[in-house]
Amino acid sequence: MRRREAALLLISAAVLAYQVMLVRAFAIGQWHHFAYMVISIALLGFGASGTLLAGLERRKTTPSAETGARAGGGGWFALSTTLFALVLPVSFALAQKIPFDPYLIIWDRRQWLYLACYYLVLFVPFFAAATAIGLALIRESEKCPRLYGFNLAGSGAGAALAVGLLKFAPVEPALLAVGGLAQGGALLALVDLAPLGKRGRWLVAAAVGAMAGLTLLWTAHPPAVRLSQYKGLSYALNLPEARVVAQRSSPLGRVDVVASPAIRHAPGLSLLAPPEAVPPSQLGLYVDAETSGAVTRYDGDTTKLAFLDWMTTAAPYFARDDAPQALRVCVLGAGGGAGVLLALRHGAQQVDAVELDANVVGLLREAFRDFSGALYDRPGVRVHRAEARAFVQAAPYAWDVIDLSLVDSFAAAVAGVGAVGENYLYTREAFESFLEHLRPGGLVAVTRWVRQPPRDELKLFATASAALERMGLQPADRLVLVRSWATATLLVKKEPFTARELAALRRWAAERLFDTAYFPGLAPGEGNRFNVLDRDHYAEAAAAILGGDARREQFFREYAFYLRPATDDRPYFFHFFRWRALPLMLATVGAAWIPFVEWGYLILVATLVQAALLGALLIAAPLVLLRRRALQGDHAPSRQLPGRGARLRVFLYFLALGLGYLFVEMALIQRLVFFLANPVYAVAVVLAGLLLVSGLGSCWAARRLQQGSSGARVACFAALGVAATAAAYAFGLRAALTPLLAWPLAARMGVALAVMLPLAAMGMPFPLGLRQLGRTRAELLPWAWAINGCASVVATSLATLVALGAGLAAVLLAAAACYGVAALLAHRWQERLNEPELTLSPR
Amino acid sequence: MSRPRPARRRGPRGRSAGQKSFRVVVAPVCLLLAAAALLLAQGDEETFRKRREEMVRTQIASPRWSGSEAVRDTRVLEAMRQTPRHRFVPQELVPNAYEDRPLPIGYGQTISQPYIVAKMTDLLAPKKEHRALEIGTGSGYQAAILSPLVTEVYTIEIIEPLGTAARERLATLGYKNIDVRIGDGYFGWPEKAPFDCIVVTAAANHIPPPLVEQLKAGGRMVIPVGNPFQVQTLVLVTKGTKGPRDIQVRNLMPVAFVPLVGGPKK
């Protein structure tokens, strides 16, 4: 491995790791939605670097640069890697000074300026790194497949490294290591410059000094992630005597525990809760600085926890007329343990507490062991560190109550590319699995916050109803929805509710001013007595959802929010936005629609639009530069831009590859989040695995070329292979993986890698195309680099929108189509560019 | 373009003469400036008064969007007209004080949109003989609006700097019937209970039951629900006269979405 290659490897790793860290930092300080918006612009640095490279290309005059040996450019490579290493820590520190607050963006025009500052500050390091990588690839386009292999392998290692680092350290110190990678790359590039003049040596020394200085400064004063004042944690810290009593960090999120006598967590507590039902002393639990429940003081005496019975979450325990023998409860997303306490209060013999975040469990077992009454180590309480859906799906047990209260599974926010809010807990298949794991007479209870106009609860109702129907059960007798002004709890049973159960529930709810929004045999108006709505959407929705296919369809079509049940193929429970409703909303309520809009979706659209517009600009820019050069009197035939047809082919080829690669990546991450049952593993394994595997593919292609294969043919077959694999995965991957869910994690990881292995071919068409282009139309290389960079960014949000609208299979099919187009273009590559294909003879 | 400045002449004057001339020049200038400031301030006050009128007319008495229901209680409208909202916002936001928007006041807190404040006040149906309790003083604006409409306003702020600032502000502005307490409002103000009106602007995840207890029979409690900048629902709790269990909760939308959802009402 040469120094330049090693530098490329390190820079590639640093860029990807930095990206992962940025998403993490944004998730803590702000909303992660904005992370994608900002980072997608930063990543357009890859597109923008194409313009710079075209500019550099323009300055070159020596004809030798036009031939295959395009080795030079070491100076620019060293410069851009050094710039990257220097700017990376500075840009992160500066970003933490920007007083951006997403909440204010509608009201305060300055916020747009702050957002622009974010773009600018974070753009620079990506631009520098992209320039370095682009230079390495196009200046030696003959060796492109091998170099691209290093680039991909480096990125893959960066993804794995970032997740690994975050396991042991919070974002701020972990960034130091990422900076170290970048500096390593820069040093290698600088050493590669020799022989240097005296001035050159001074410059190198200054660069090294600056890097060392920055590292020391960072070590002494690491810049902390700036918390928005509107985050739950910021609010809690304003409370009297508030202080953070523990903080843990992992790739899943940062967990903060706050103590203050004013912290009281009892979501939707009944207005009639008696004085003894006031929550006892609690510690606030914050995940990524957002409120995430509480740890309740417990001394083994559950009679002191009366408040738990005054929330709708307790409904399942009052819906049984006969207390079952040896009550067994499964609490999904156990967190601070409120669900476990509730189960113990109702005499559960066995509680299975499922929690994904080891830090939360660890805190309750260690730092707050006494405070929580060693809740997670009590006899009868079993803690499972697992993802809830996969746990139930694979569990060999059955329960009387499966409790899923106010939990949203952690989005795969760790690497940003994965999280669009896919969630396998609230799908139709998930409900089927829950119901299959109930003992006779058992209940599934799902609690969510109430929103007006209602959304979550109604979609839950529709999802549960669809699951029951698929199991051949009549939903109307098996569902109950209880709501307070703040929360709603849906109860689902496999058997019909008995009259005695219903009577008990009704009594219990009325005592607490909870409405029975849906009840088998509910009288008109009965579900809207205590928490009165001007219009009883619940009754209307229940009647429509249970009223047969035609009525249900009509309701789904007409409701202002998207309520069709989420499925494993379209696991977007939180996708409520409907374009159809937007004009109506604007016409009726104008600016007042703002609080009701589904922001996540609109931000996604905004991200796509800005990326597409800027991307188009950045693709046009290098072409303009190159054309101007062609017009500046250089009439050598190779200096003239190729015809429109040829340019279109180049454009389509690199566009298709940019889109296709990211489509496959995004779809696989989302599929494997479910299969690996852990967003962190899924992102790490898929991102690192796919990049490494395709990097190996590139290297393999380089070997094939040395052995005399035609580049065009290899590219064509590789693209065909990817297209076929993606198409096959679109139809068969989920079905093939679901039966293997019960396998141990290591085996599942092996399966995941096996799934990715055929995709090694994804690493071939791009570098082979670059190499081919370098031989025939070298002046277009920067342009191709820009096209690919921009397409990758656009693809990220586009894939998400396609998945939301048409499902993951559609994303994979789109990827297959992209690679199909690339294969076609590669096949007839030489003919169209009117150049004979040169093949290297075997050495 | 810069104009050439005449060179300053330095005469051989003594110190006392210099001081004297200084006074002669400066004193009238100061007086003039003061007068101008006063005039300007009055002009400002006049401008602010006009903007308040405009605010009440276009945002509250007949809201621009058909989705929001107008506030009709003339006493509430008058209170909105009389209360200098610009004195309750941070200095840099004074120009925005009368816009149809919430304003940040620091510590993650806000002053609600004028319409929301008016609507909440309207829902409380305050009467002159009423006693009101507010949990979450914030800037003190809601308390100031309630002040002329009831006998006494008791308000509790948990964030100390906000509470102190609000107390000083309300005192400076001459509000005599508002009592600001700094502390945890969860248990209400039992010494002054029961209350006819209660506003809870700081309800995190539940309505404290002690506050419901301190609500007088026939009293009303309003809780805005949403994030700091976006009130989505106004929860109105009314206590009937048939005993402590005679309570009704209404989830009211500040914006009517009825035409949007599920077609015509069946």
PDB file of C-alpha atoms in Angstrom, chain B residues 103-216:
ATOM      1  CA  LEU B 103     -42.275  35.233  21.544  1.00  0.00           C
ATOM      2  CA  PRO B 104     -39.370  33.581  23.364  1.00  0.00           C
ATOM      3  CA  ILE B 105     -38.544  34.990  26.801  1.00  0.00           C
ATOM      4  CA  GLY B 106     -35.616  32.709  27.647  1.00  0.00           C
ATOM      5  CA  TYR B 107     -35.341  29.555  29.767  1.00  0.00           C
ATOM      6  CA  GLY B 108     -37.282  27.670  27.129  1.00  0.00           C
ATOM      7  CA  GLN B 109     -40.400  29.724  27.930  1.00  0.00           C
ATOM      8  CA  THR B 110     -42.567  31.908  25.724  1.00  0.00           C
ATOM      9  CA  ILE B 111     -45.379  34.436  25.714  1.00  0.00           C
ATOM     10  CA  SER B 112     -48.224  32.849  23.775  1.00  0.00           C
ATOM     11  CA  GLN B 113     -49.701  34.358  20.647  1.00  0.00           C
ATOM     12  CA  PRO B 114     -52.068  37.250  21.497  1.00  0.00           C
ATOM     13  CA  TYR B 115     -55.029  35.236  20.257  1.00  0.00           C
ATOM     14  CA  ILE B 116     -54.197  32.293  22.513  1.00  0.00           C
ATOM     15  CA  VAL B 117     -53.874  34.551  25.574  1.00  0.00           C
ATOM     16  CA  ALA B 118     -57.200  36.194  24.761  1.00  0.00           C
ATOM     17  CA  LYS B 119     -58.883  32.852  24.109  1.00  0.00           C
ATOM     18  CA  MET B 120     -57.609  31.359  27.357  1.00  0.00           C
ATOM     19  CA  THR B 121     -58.767  34.405  29.296  1.00  0.00           C
ATOM     20  CA  ASP B 122     -62.132  34.230  27.583  1.00  0.00           C
ATOM     21  CA  LEU B 123     -62.485  30.535  28.477  1.00  0.00           C
ATOM     22  CA  LEU B 124     -61.876  31.355  32.132  1.00  0.00           C
ATOM     23  CA  ALA B 125     -64.946  33.651  32.059  1.00  0.00           C
ATOM     24  CA  PRO B 126     -63.393  35.953  34.671  1.00  0.00           C
ATOM     25  CA  LYS B 127     -65.646  38.199  36.761  1.00  0.00           C
ATOM     26  CA  LYS B 128     -64.726  41.196  38.858  1.00  0.00           C
ATOM     27  CA  GLU B 129     -65.317  39.326  42.122  1.00  0.00           C
ATOM     28  CA  HIS B 130     -63.190  36.343  41.066  1.00  0.00           C
ATOM     29  CA  ARG B 131     -59.895  35.224  42.452  1.00  0.00           C
ATOM     30  CA  ALA B 132     -57.466  33.759  39.922  1.00  0.00           C
ATOM     31  CA  LEU B 133     -54.462  31.455  40.222  1.00  0.00           C
ATOM     32  CA  GLU B 134     -51.797  31.081  37.571  1.00  0.00           C
ATOM     33  CA  ILE B 135     -49.145  28.361  37.537  1.00  0.00           C
ATOM     34  CA  GLY B 136     -46.222  29.469  35.358  1.00  0.00           C
ATOM     35  CA  THR B 137     -45.947  33.262  35.496  1.00  0.00           C
ATOM     36  CA  GLY B 138     -43.429  33.493  32.685  1.00  0.00           C
ATOM     37  CA  SER B 139     -43.196  37.142  31.694  1.00  0.00           C
ATOM     38  CA  GLY B 140     -46.296  38.062  33.710  1.00  0.00           C
ATOM     39  CA  TYR B 141     -48.351  38.990  30.645  1.00  0.00           C
ATOM     40  CA  GLN B 142     -51.225  36.579  31.320  1.00  0.00           C
ATOM     41  CA  ALA B 143     -51.410  37.780  34.930  1.00  0.00           C
ATOM     42  CA  ALA B 144     -51.463  41.385  33.698  1.00  0.00           C
ATOM     43  CA  ILE B 145     -54.336  40.587  31.339  1.00  0.00           C
ATOM     44  CA  LEU B 146     -56.267  38.944  34.181  1.00  0.00           C
ATOM     45  CA  SER B 147     -55.519  41.751  36.632  1.00  0.00           C
ATOM     46  CA  PRO B 148     -58.278  44.216  35.587  1.00  0.00           C
ATOM     47  CA  LEU B 149     -60.797  41.396  35.111  1.00  0.00           C
ATOM     48  CA  VAL B 150     -60.694  39.877  38.626  1.00  0.00           C
ATOM     49  CA  THR B 151     -60.136  40.945  42.231  1.00  0.00           C
ATOM     50  CA  GLU B 152     -56.835  39.196  42.831  1.00  0.00           C
ATOM     51  CA  VAL B 153     -54.342  37.265  40.765  1.00  0.00           C
ATOM     52  CA  TYR B 154     -51.986  34.800  42.453  1.00  0.00           C
ATOM     53  CA  THR B 155     -49.218  33.578  40.238  1.00  0.00           C
ATOM     54  CA  ILE B 156     -46.401  31.091  40.844  1.00  0.00           C
ATOM     55  CA  GLU B 157     -43.234  30.773  38.786  1.00  0.00           C
ATOM     56  CA  ILE B 158     -40.821  27.895  39.275  1.00  0.00           C
ATOM     57  CA  ILE B 159     -37.884  29.399  37.358  1.00  0.00           C
ATOM     58  CA  GLU B 160     -36.415  31.911  39.751  1.00  0.00           C
ATOM     59  CA  PRO B 161     -34.950  34.515  37.357  1.00  0.00           C
ATOM     60  CA  LEU B 162     -38.208  34.625  35.390  1.00  0.00           C
ATOM     61  CA  GLY B 163     -40.262  35.019  38.568  1.00  0.00           C
ATOM     62  CA  THR B 164     -38.076  37.813  39.920  1.00  0.00           C
ATOM     63  CA  ALA B 165     -38.158  39.701  36.609  1.00  0.00           C
ATOM     64  CA  ALA B 166     -41.928  39.317  36.326  1.00  0.00           C
ATOM     65  CA  ARG B 167     -42.460  40.524  39.899  1.00  0.00           C
ATOM     66  CA  GLU B 168     -40.366  43.653  39.259  1.00  0.00           C
ATOM     67  CA  ARG B 169     -42.004  44.290  35.899  1.00  0.00           C
ATOM     68  CA  LEU B 170     -45.533  44.011  37.277  1.00  0.00           C
ATOM     69  CA  ALA B 171     -44.633  46.304  40.182  1.00  0.00           C
ATOM     70  CA  THR B 172     -43.089  48.902  37.842  1.00  0.00           C
ATOM     71  CA  LEU B 173     -46.170  48.839  35.663  1.00  0.00           C
ATOM     72  CA  GLY B 174     -48.336  49.429  38.726  1.00  0.00           C
ATOM     73  CA  TYR B 175     -50.260  46.169  38.955  1.00  0.00           C
ATOM     74  CA  LYS B 176     -51.447  46.158  42.552  1.00  0.00           C
ATOM     75  CA  ASN B 177     -53.619  43.037  42.681  1.00  0.00           C
ATOM     76  CA  ILE B 178     -51.046  40.531  41.429  1.00  0.00           C
ATOM     77  CA  ASP B 179     -49.066  38.467  43.904  1.00  0.00           C
ATOM     78  CA  VAL B 180     -46.028  36.670  42.444  1.00  0.00           C
ATOM     79  CA  ARG B 181     -44.540  33.729  44.281  1.00  0.00           C
ATOM     80  CA  ILE B 182     -41.398  31.904  43.245  1.00  0.00           C
ATOM     81  CA  GLY B 183     -41.569  28.169  43.756  1.00  0.00           C
ATOM     82  CA  ASP B 184     -43.139  24.886  42.771  1.00  0.00           C
ATOM     83  CA  GLY B 185     -46.767  25.419  41.749  1.00  0.00           C
ATOM     84  CA  TYR B 186     -47.718  21.734  41.929  1.00  0.00           C
ATOM     85  CA  PHE B 187     -49.557  22.124  45.211  1.00  0.00           C
ATOM     86  CA  GLY B 188     -51.184  25.424  44.258  1.00  0.00           C
ATOM     87  CA  TRP B 189     -51.643  28.242  46.790  1.00  0.00           C
ATOM     88  CA  PRO B 190     -53.662  26.569  49.548  1.00  0.00           C
ATOM     89  CA  GLU B 191     -53.768  29.684  51.781  1.00  0.00           C
ATOM     90  CA  LYS B 192     -55.676  31.588  49.126  1.00  0.00           C
ATOM     91  CA  ALA B 193     -57.772  28.699  47.788  1.00  0.00           C
ATOM     92  CA  PRO B 194     -60.367  28.145  46.435  1.00  0.00           C
ATOM     93  CA  PHE B 195     -60.024  29.920  43.116  1.00  0.00           C
ATOM     94  CA  ASP B 196     -62.606  30.772  40.488  1.00  0.00           C
ATOM     95  CA  CYS B 197     -60.092  30.710  37.644  1.00  0.00           C
ATOM     96  CA  ILE B 198     -56.876  28.733  37.274  1.00  0.00           C
ATOM     97  CA  VAL B 199     -54.425  28.875  34.364  1.00  0.00           C
ATOM     98  CA  VAL B 200     -51.737  26.198  34.212  1.00  0.00           C
ATOM     99  CA  THR B 201     -49.187  27.138  31.592  1.00  0.00           C
ATOM    100  CA  ALA B 202     -46.531  24.773  32.852  1.00  0.00           C
ATOM    101  CA  ALA B 203     -48.288  21.398  32.905  1.00  0.00           C
ATOM    102  CA  ALA B 204     -45.675  18.937  31.742  1.00  0.00           C
ATOM    103  CA  ASN B 205     -47.463  15.603  31.567  1.00  0.00           C
ATOM    104  CA  HIS B 206     -50.411  15.830  33.907  1.00  0.00           C
ATOM    105  CA  ILE B 207     -52.681  18.349  35.602  1.00  0.00           C
ATOM    106  CA  PRO B 208     -51.766  18.432  39.299  1.00  0.00           C
ATOM    107  CA  PRO B 209     -54.768  17.051  41.227  1.00  0.00           C
ATOM    108  CA  PRO B 210     -54.187  19.552  44.097  1.00  0.00           C
ATOM    109  CA  LEU B 211     -55.035  22.339  41.640  1.00  0.00           C
ATOM    110  CA  VAL B 212     -58.307  20.646  40.720  1.00  0.00           C
ATOM    111  CA  GLU B 213     -59.066  20.510  44.424  1.00  0.00           C
ATOM    112  CA  GLN B 214     -58.390  24.240  44.803  1.00  0.00           C
ATOM    113  CA  LEU B 215     -60.856  25.039  42.035  1.00  0.00           C
ATOM    114  CA  LYS B 216     -64.076  26.480  43.426  1.00  0.00           C
TER     115      LYS B 216
END
